[in-house]
């Protein structure tokens, strides 16, 4: 679709989809501000704990700050991930793989399976019912594409990463290439 940053490369042997990073959003800006404040406080706390407290107490205070460092690192990772993580789905005649990259670096092992075991191509709807009693029980769910390989689900566009036109376009392209109909969840 016009103005899409999603990349699609396909030929008779390979289909590859590259989803761009989510980028800036109000949530990322607020998380960044909070993370800066949090990590600044942890630096000051740890500095005081290590250099300001007497010897046996400073070790306890420094160890006490470790979980807070972990939380600060987790926030920093979430910010970097949202700003720079790309998702790459690659399907060839033998394999399907899904991997995450930051600056071209693959930071966890890709999920790989045999392409011959792809059984279902599914497009989730925008709304889903929690209980099927009435319409007021419906909640909004971000649409995505699910590729089922046996019992494994490969999600594409989770967490609102893709727009509705991009989801429709990619579902159609995957359906044509895999020769599978798109089912709606």
Tab-separated table of C-alpha atoms in Angstrom:
chain	number	residue	atom	x	y	z
A	1	UNK	CA	0.000	0.000	0.000
A	2	UNK	CA	0.971	3.621	-0.506
A	3	UNK	CA	3.361	4.926	2.168
A	4	UNK	CA	3.966	1.478	3.679
A	5	UNK	CA	7.433	0.756	5.066
A	6	UNK	CA	6.893	-3.005	4.899
A	7	UNK	CA	9.246	-4.711	2.456
A	8	UNK	CA	8.124	-7.727	0.431
A	9	UNK	CA	10.478	-9.728	-1.750
A	10	UNK	CA	9.133	-12.743	-3.580
A	11	UNK	CA	9.861	-14.989	-6.475
A	12	UNK	CA	8.987	-18.589	-7.301
A	13	UNK	CA	11.340	-19.953	-4.606
A	14	UNK	CA	11.299	-17.424	-1.729
A	15	UNK	CA	8.908	-15.046	-0.039
A	16	UNK	CA	10.413	-12.626	2.463
A	17	UNK	CA	8.605	-9.979	4.485
A	18	UNK	CA	10.489	-7.376	6.524
A	19	UNK	CA	8.525	-5.360	9.053
A	20	UNK	CA	10.062	-2.029	10.052
A	21	UNK	CA	10.592	-0.890	13.628
A	22	UNK	CA	7.556	0.536	15.401
A	23	UNK	CA	9.330	3.875	15.855
A	24	UNK	CA	8.351	6.815	18.016
A	25	UNK	CA	4.994	6.870	19.749
A	26	UNK	CA	3.608	8.667	22.792
A	27	UNK	CA	4.161	5.497	24.840
A	28	UNK	CA	7.830	5.332	23.873
A	29	UNK	CA	8.375	9.003	24.680
A	30	UNK	CA	6.815	8.621	28.141
A	31	UNK	CA	8.702	5.360	28.756
A	32	UNK	CA	11.956	7.073	27.743
A	33	UNK	CA	11.372	9.936	30.158
A	34	UNK	CA	10.544	7.504	32.966
A	35	UNK	CA	13.545	5.290	32.148
A	36	UNK	CA	15.907	8.277	32.240
A	37	UNK	CA	14.549	9.310	35.651
A	38	UNK	CA	14.614	5.722	36.951
A	39	UNK	CA	18.132	4.961	35.768
A	40	UNK	CA	19.437	8.325	37.028
A	41	UNK	CA	18.086	7.543	40.468
A	42	UNK	CA	19.612	4.050	40.392
A	43	UNK	CA	23.022	5.495	39.428
A	44	UNK	CA	22.853	7.914	42.364
A	45	UNK	CA	21.617	5.198	44.756
A	46	UNK	CA	24.333	2.771	43.726
A	47	UNK	CA	26.994	5.475	43.925
A	48	UNK	CA	25.916	6.340	47.438
A	49	UNK	CA	25.694	2.651	48.361
A	50	UNK	CA	29.170	1.816	47.134
A	51	UNK	CA	31.082	4.971	48.097
A	52	UNK	CA	29.041	6.540	50.890
A	53	UNK	CA	28.193	3.684	53.202
A	54	UNK	CA	30.714	1.883	55.435
A	55	UNK	CA	32.287	-1.332	54.187
A	56	UNK	CA	29.982	-4.189	55.126
A	57	UNK	CA	26.813	-2.140	54.602
A	58	UNK	CA	27.806	-0.898	51.142
A	59	UNK	CA	27.891	-4.458	49.776
A	60	UNK	CA	24.341	-5.061	51.012
A	61	UNK	CA	23.096	-1.774	49.481
A	62	UNK	CA	24.856	-2.493	46.191
A	63	UNK	CA	23.325	-5.977	46.024
A	64	UNK	CA	19.935	-4.517	46.946
A	65	UNK	CA	20.113	-2.237	43.885
A	66	UNK	CA	20.688	-5.089	41.388
A	67	UNK	CA	16.973	-5.824	40.702
A	68	UNK	CA	16.412	-2.114	40.099
A	69	UNK	CA	19.274	-2.124	37.587
A	70	UNK	CA	17.538	-5.059	35.908
A	71	UNK	CA	14.272	-3.118	35.656
A	72	UNK	CA	16.124	-0.114	34.235
A	73	UNK	CA	17.906	-2.297	31.681
A	74	UNK	CA	14.578	-3.862	30.739
A	75	UNK	CA	13.063	-0.441	30.074
A	76	UNK	CA	16.096	0.576	28.012
A	77	UNK	CA	15.836	-2.638	25.979
A	78	UNK	CA	12.131	-2.033	25.340
A	79	UNK	CA	12.898	1.466	24.051
A	80	UNK	CA	15.703	0.245	21.766
A	81	UNK	CA	13.533	-2.644	20.569
A	82	UNK	CA	10.632	-0.378	19.641
A	83	UNK	CA	12.884	2.084	17.863
A	84	UNK	CA	15.167	-0.307	15.975
A	85	UNK	CA	13.834	-3.922	15.916
A	86	UNK	CA	12.883	-5.325	12.527
A	87	UNK	CA	10.977	-8.569	12.047
A	88	UNK	CA	11.938	-10.809	9.127
A	89	UNK	CA	9.684	-13.645	7.931
A	90	UNK	CA	11.257	-15.853	5.280
A	91	UNK	CA	9.549	-18.765	3.579
A	92	UNK	CA	11.176	-20.899	0.938
A	93	UNK	CA	10.123	-24.272	-0.414
A	94	UNK	CA	11.793	-26.082	2.510
A	95	UNK	CA	11.668	-23.780	5.556
A	96	UNK	CA	9.797	-21.011	7.284
A	97	UNK	CA	11.748	-18.766	9.647
A	98	UNK	CA	10.876	-15.772	11.776
A	99	UNK	CA	13.587	-13.673	13.354
A	100	UNK	CA	14.093	-10.351	15.083
A	101	UNK	CA	16.988	-8.057	14.207
A	102	UNK	CA	18.396	-4.846	15.618
A	103	UNK	CA	20.898	-3.047	13.363
A	104	UNK	CA	21.136	-6.253	11.307
A	105	UNK	CA	22.128	-8.245	14.395
A	106	UNK	CA	19.982	-11.253	15.180
A	107	UNK	CA	19.608	-11.135	18.950
A	108	UNK	CA	17.827	-14.438	19.512
A	109	UNK	CA	17.707	-17.661	17.539
A	110	UNK	CA	15.202	-17.625	14.680
A	111	UNK	CA	12.128	-19.799	14.838
A	112	UNK	CA	12.547	-22.303	12.007
A	113	UNK	CA	10.213	-25.081	10.844
A	114	UNK	CA	9.602	-27.163	7.763
A	115	UNK	CA	7.479	-25.282	5.239
A	116	UNK	CA	5.666	-28.474	4.267
A	117	UNK	CA	3.972	-28.413	7.693
A	118	UNK	CA	2.270	-25.043	7.119
A	119	UNK	CA	-1.384	-25.905	7.565
A	120	UNK	CA	-3.274	-22.673	8.036
A	121	UNK	CA	-3.079	-18.981	7.197
A	122	UNK	CA	-5.212	-16.905	9.517
A	123	UNK	CA	-6.096	-13.217	9.730
A	124	UNK	CA	-7.380	-12.097	13.099
A	125	UNK	CA	-10.282	-9.702	13.190
A	126	UNK	CA	-10.224	-6.287	14.786
A	127	UNK	CA	-12.716	-7.185	17.501
A	128	UNK	CA	-13.140	-10.335	19.544
A	129	UNK	CA	-15.676	-11.354	22.116
A	130	UNK	CA	-14.586	-12.344	25.580
A	131	UNK	CA	-17.954	-13.897	26.269
A	132	UNK	CA	-20.404	-14.634	23.496
A	133	UNK	CA	-23.407	-13.348	25.476
A	134	UNK	CA	-23.740	-9.874	23.986
A	135	UNK	CA	-21.989	-7.129	22.018
A	136	UNK	CA	-20.846	-5.227	25.116
A	137	UNK	CA	-18.391	-8.007	25.910
A	138	UNK	CA	-16.319	-7.229	22.824
A	139	UNK	CA	-12.797	-5.847	23.146
A	140	UNK	CA	-10.543	-4.423	20.466
A	141	UNK	CA	-7.658	-6.633	19.426
A	142	UNK	CA	-4.994	-5.452	17.016
A	143	UNK	CA	-5.281	-7.459	13.789
A	144	UNK	CA	-2.441	-9.719	12.747
A	145	UNK	CA	-1.607	-12.632	10.479
A	146	UNK	CA	-0.999	-16.053	11.987
A	147	UNK	CA	0.768	-18.775	10.052
A	148	UNK	CA	0.199	-22.174	11.632
A	149	UNK	CA	2.990	-24.721	11.253
A	150	UNK	CA	1.631	-27.768	13.029
A	151	UNK	CA	0.950	-26.519	16.552
A	152	UNK	CA	3.320	-23.527	16.291
A	153	UNK	CA	1.925	-20.102	15.498
A	154	UNK	CA	4.059	-17.585	13.612
A	155	UNK	CA	2.608	-14.128	14.287
A	156	UNK	CA	3.113	-11.300	11.850
A	157	UNK	CA	2.154	-7.781	12.826
A	158	UNK	CA	1.334	-8.451	16.462
A	159	UNK	CA	0.799	-5.514	18.837
A	160	UNK	CA	-0.441	-3.120	16.168
A	161	UNK	CA	2.757	-3.158	14.130
A	162	UNK	CA	0.812	-3.230	10.839
A	163	UNK	CA	-2.103	-1.212	9.520
A	164	UNK	CA	-5.317	-2.813	8.220
A	165	UNK	CA	-4.323	-2.274	4.550
A	166	UNK	CA	-0.902	-3.812	5.190
A	167	UNK	CA	-2.475	-6.822	6.937
A	168	UNK	CA	-4.880	-7.346	4.008
A	169	UNK	CA	-2.095	-6.977	1.454
A	170	UNK	CA	0.310	-9.367	3.218
A	171	UNK	CA	-2.447	-11.915	3.855
A	172	UNK	CA	-3.304	-11.888	0.136
A	173	UNK	CA	0.375	-12.195	-0.885
A	174	UNK	CA	0.984	-15.066	1.565
A	175	UNK	CA	-2.196	-16.813	0.450
A	176	UNK	CA	-1.172	-16.663	-3.205
A	177	UNK	CA	2.405	-17.785	-2.562
A	178	UNK	CA	1.509	-20.601	-0.113
A	179	UNK	CA	-1.574	-21.569	-2.091
A	180	UNK	CA	-3.617	-21.551	1.114
A	181	UNK	CA	-6.860	-19.696	1.757
A	182	UNK	CA	-6.920	-17.025	4.427
A	183	UNK	CA	-9.267	-17.893	7.253
A	184	UNK	CA	-10.654	-15.286	9.619
A	185	UNK	CA	-10.430	-15.835	13.357
